[in-house]
XYZ file of N, CA and C in Angstrom:
315
model
N 201.833 88.699 92.511
C 201.205 88.805 93.631
C 200.074 87.792 93.518
N 200.470 86.844 94.844
C 199.526 85.688 95.072
C 198.892 85.887 96.303
N 197.722 85.302 96.537
C 196.938 85.245 98.002
C 198.148 84.516 98.685
N 198.281 85.212 100.114
C 199.097 84.694 101.116
C 200.333 85.041 100.938
N 200.794 85.804 99.889
C 202.223 86.570 99.758
C 202.495 87.399 100.730
N 203.733 87.470 101.343
C 203.997 88.308 102.425
C 204.672 89.335 101.932
N 204.504 90.553 102.230
C 205.507 91.734 101.796
C 205.757 92.593 102.902
N 206.961 93.065 102.720
C 207.385 94.247 103.570
C 206.430 95.189 103.751
N 206.421 95.885 104.939
C 205.587 97.102 105.220
C 206.464 98.217 105.052
N 206.226 99.081 103.989
C 207.058 100.358 103.823
C 206.589 101.483 104.650
N 205.550 101.330 105.157
C 204.810 102.421 105.820
C 205.206 102.847 107.066
N 204.676 103.948 107.843
C 205.256 104.535 109.003
C 205.309 103.605 110.051
N 204.397 102.527 110.160
C 204.541 101.548 111.322
C 205.153 100.403 111.032
N 206.185 100.502 110.107
C 206.848 99.513 110.020
C 207.720 98.722 111.289
N 208.030 99.368 112.119
C 208.640 98.957 113.327
C 207.654 97.808 114.132
N 206.425 98.285 114.185
C 205.607 97.232 115.008
C 204.737 96.498 114.008
N 204.650 97.131 112.686
C 204.314 95.983 111.771
C 205.172 95.838 110.663
N 205.950 94.952 110.548
C 207.041 94.640 109.598
C 206.567 94.116 108.433
N 205.633 93.436 108.389
C 204.915 92.773 107.320
C 203.344 92.930 106.923
N 202.862 92.393 105.870
C 201.330 92.525 105.473
C 201.511 91.305 104.703
N 200.312 90.621 104.712
C 200.079 89.307 104.030
C 198.712 89.548 103.023
N 198.914 89.492 101.790
C 197.632 89.496 100.871
C 196.533 88.324 101.160
N 195.403 88.710 101.349
C 194.240 87.948 101.740
C 193.258 87.723 100.559
N 193.175 88.710 99.709
C 192.387 88.986 98.575
C 192.358 87.811 97.521
N 191.535 87.169 97.139
C 191.417 86.268 96.149
C 192.235 86.674 94.774
N 192.846 85.389 94.212
C 193.324 85.806 92.700
C 192.367 86.284 91.803
N 191.083 86.060 91.972
C 190.018 86.303 91.118
C 189.924 87.951 90.858
N 190.634 88.643 91.836
C 190.690 89.947 91.615
C 191.948 90.616 91.460
N 192.834 89.869 90.553
C 194.198 90.240 90.242
C 194.291 91.381 89.319
N 193.112 91.688 88.617
C 193.325 92.578 87.664
C 192.836 94.032 88.314
N 192.590 94.214 89.604
C 192.323 95.450 90.297
C 193.846 95.949 90.718
N 193.643 97.366 91.009
C 195.015 97.886 91.212
C 195.298 97.779 92.747
N 194.544 97.227 93.522
C 194.401 97.099 94.891
C 194.675 96.026 95.459
N 195.211 95.616 96.579
C 195.396 94.371 97.319
C 194.608 94.788 98.846
N 193.846 93.459 99.322
C 193.351 93.285 100.529
C 194.516 92.749 101.196
N 194.914 93.572 102.538
C 196.060 93.074 103.287
C 195.908 92.888 104.622
N 196.241 92.126 105.330
C 195.982 91.922 107.065
C 197.438 92.267 107.216
N 197.842 92.881 108.601
C 198.979 93.311 108.881
C 199.389 91.806 109.870
N 200.781 91.668 109.803
C 201.623 91.053 110.704
C 202.379 91.732 111.737
N 201.575 91.729 112.771
C 202.511 92.700 113.955
C 203.325 91.900 114.506
N 204.532 92.588 115.074
C 205.292 92.032 115.939
C 204.710 91.301 117.063
N 205.077 90.323 117.403
C 204.626 89.540 118.469
C 204.874 90.155 119.861
N 206.086 90.802 120.026
C 206.483 91.591 121.345
C 205.758 92.917 121.507
N 205.149 93.317 120.672
C 204.476 94.681 120.596
C 202.896 94.496 120.997
N 202.617 93.175 120.724
C 201.209 92.889 120.825
C 200.821 92.467 122.518
N 201.997 91.852 122.962
C 201.606 91.273 124.242
C 200.987 89.683 124.180
N 200.349 89.349 125.220
C 199.641 88.041 125.165
C 198.544 87.869 124.128
N 198.498 86.813 123.435
C 197.637 86.316 122.281
C 196.242 85.535 123.139
N 195.321 86.293 123.214
C 194.351 85.404 123.826
C 193.454 84.605 123.071
N 193.405 84.946 121.655
C 192.553 83.838 120.683
C 193.597 83.594 119.751
N 194.229 82.331 119.663
C 195.166 81.953 118.726
C 194.668 81.726 117.199
N 193.198 81.353 117.444
C 192.492 81.175 116.113
C 192.299 82.529 115.470
N 192.008 83.687 116.090
C 191.689 84.818 115.536
C 193.241 85.549 115.281
N 194.222 85.384 116.275
C 195.205 86.080 115.888
C 196.511 84.716 115.665
N 196.618 83.953 114.591
C 197.689 83.183 114.570
C 199.023 83.700 114.621
N 199.977 82.942 114.845
C 201.325 83.419 114.834
C 202.412 82.677 113.886
N 203.108 83.388 113.020
C 203.905 83.037 112.390
C 205.265 83.480 112.541
N 206.235 82.682 111.773
C 207.706 83.387 111.853
C 207.943 83.583 110.345
N 208.229 84.886 110.226
C 208.545 85.443 109.014
C 209.980 86.053 109.102
N 211.253 85.553 108.298
C 212.447 86.487 108.210
C 213.090 86.359 109.674
N 212.647 85.298 110.475
C 213.322 85.247 111.899
C 212.525 85.811 112.939
N 211.336 86.511 112.491
C 210.576 87.364 113.376
C 209.170 86.585 113.578
N 208.822 86.542 115.099
C 207.709 85.879 115.379
C 206.727 87.320 114.992
N 205.612 87.015 114.409
C 204.567 88.019 113.738
C 203.261 87.320 114.136
N 202.249 88.292 114.612
C 200.735 87.913 114.620
C 199.819 88.563 113.436
N 198.962 87.664 113.155
C 198.022 88.266 112.183
C 196.954 88.989 112.940
N 196.606 90.160 112.314
C 196.093 91.445 113.282
C 194.784 91.869 112.234
N 193.767 90.808 112.086
C 192.640 90.806 111.296
C 191.922 92.415 111.431
N 191.823 92.840 112.641
C 190.996 94.071 112.971
C 191.624 95.204 112.224
N 192.976 94.903 111.741
C 193.470 95.922 110.862
C 193.646 95.793 109.409
N 192.754 94.955 108.900
C 192.549 94.721 107.520
C 192.395 95.923 106.782
N 193.021 96.166 105.473
C 193.006 97.229 104.545
C 193.258 96.762 103.273
N 193.041 97.805 102.376
C 193.101 97.766 101.067
C 194.542 98.720 100.536
N 195.344 98.392 99.966
C 196.578 99.263 99.504
C 196.584 99.034 97.914
N 197.242 100.084 97.312
C 197.689 99.951 95.980
C 198.858 99.023 95.967
N 198.943 98.432 94.706
C 199.927 97.244 94.337
C 201.374 98.129 94.474
N 201.307 99.129 94.043
C 202.587 99.660 93.962
C 203.269 100.016 95.441
N 202.357 100.159 96.121
C 202.885 100.723 97.816
C 203.011 99.559 98.571
N 203.021 98.135 98.048
C 203.491 96.905 98.721
C 205.035 96.959 98.839
N 205.446 96.356 100.005
C 206.924 96.374 99.986
C 207.368 95.133 99.092
N 208.806 94.775 99.343
C 209.400 93.594 98.735
C 208.700 92.362 99.227
N 208.474 91.532 98.290
C 207.919 90.072 98.602
C 209.053 89.488 99.396
N 208.485 88.989 100.749
C 209.743 88.242 101.366
C 209.361 86.789 101.706
N 208.184 86.306 101.572
C 207.811 85.087 101.914
C 206.327 84.735 101.393
N 206.028 83.334 101.548
C 204.318 82.928 101.311
C 203.948 82.353 102.625
N 202.847 82.482 102.827
C 202.131 81.680 104.155
C 200.951 80.707 103.232
N 201.290 80.542 101.995
C 200.389 79.572 101.315
C 199.919 78.387 102.141
N 200.920 77.972 103.005
C 200.848 76.711 103.344
C 200.085 76.895 104.898
N 199.793 78.008 105.299
C 199.249 78.481 106.360
C 198.090 78.930 106.070
N 197.460 78.957 104.696
C 196.281 79.648 104.309
C 195.091 79.367 105.190
N 194.940 77.915 105.650
C 193.651 77.652 106.210
C 193.502 78.475 107.794
N 194.823 78.710 108.297
C 194.751 79.453 109.509
C 194.299 81.101 109.433
N 194.919 81.518 108.133
C 194.388 82.841 107.792
C 193.085 83.089 107.729
N 192.429 81.949 106.612
C 190.861 82.305 106.478
C 190.130 81.825 107.752
N 190.663 80.961 108.507
C 189.821 80.840 109.648
C 189.734 81.850 110.588
N 190.695 82.836 110.503
C 190.883 84.250 111.511
C 189.886 84.998 110.758
N 189.700 85.202 109.391
C 188.873 86.047 108.851
C 187.554 85.656 108.800
N 187.069 84.568 108.773
C 185.933 83.782 109.201
C 185.587 84.220 110.446
N 186.408 84.177 111.520
C 186.057 84.501 112.789
C 185.717 85.833 112.903
N 186.476 86.958 112.355
C 186.151 88.125 112.070
C 184.782 88.645 111.616
N 184.453 87.740 110.561
C 183.129 88.214 109.611
C 181.888 87.263 110.304
N 181.961 86.296 111.040
C 181.054 85.304 111.419
C 180.105 86.305 112.270
N 178.612 86.131 112.152
C 177.783 86.682 112.831
C 177.182 85.805 113.962
N 177.604 86.673 114.974
C 177.091 86.439 116.390
C 175.902 87.044 117.082
N 175.075 86.532 117.633
C 173.953 87.074 117.964
C 173.876 87.172 119.651
């Protein structure tokens, strides 16, 4: 399990959120949980108004959108099958998380 690995979502919302991407640094690989961000079906979200915050990716033939507001920590054993890596898109994912965490006044 590496940062930016994409796993199937085995949970109850797998139809609208087919995948999750690990965003947690490998510095914390010894922990039993992983911080992930859902990759939602683009068709279920409608228009993406801020592509920096919600970048779009193609995974297993499906267009999916990073949904940082749904960030969550899950146990490693609850991750589904590893299906892809977004390592090459890591800068886009980090930029979205930066936007989520930036202090605006």
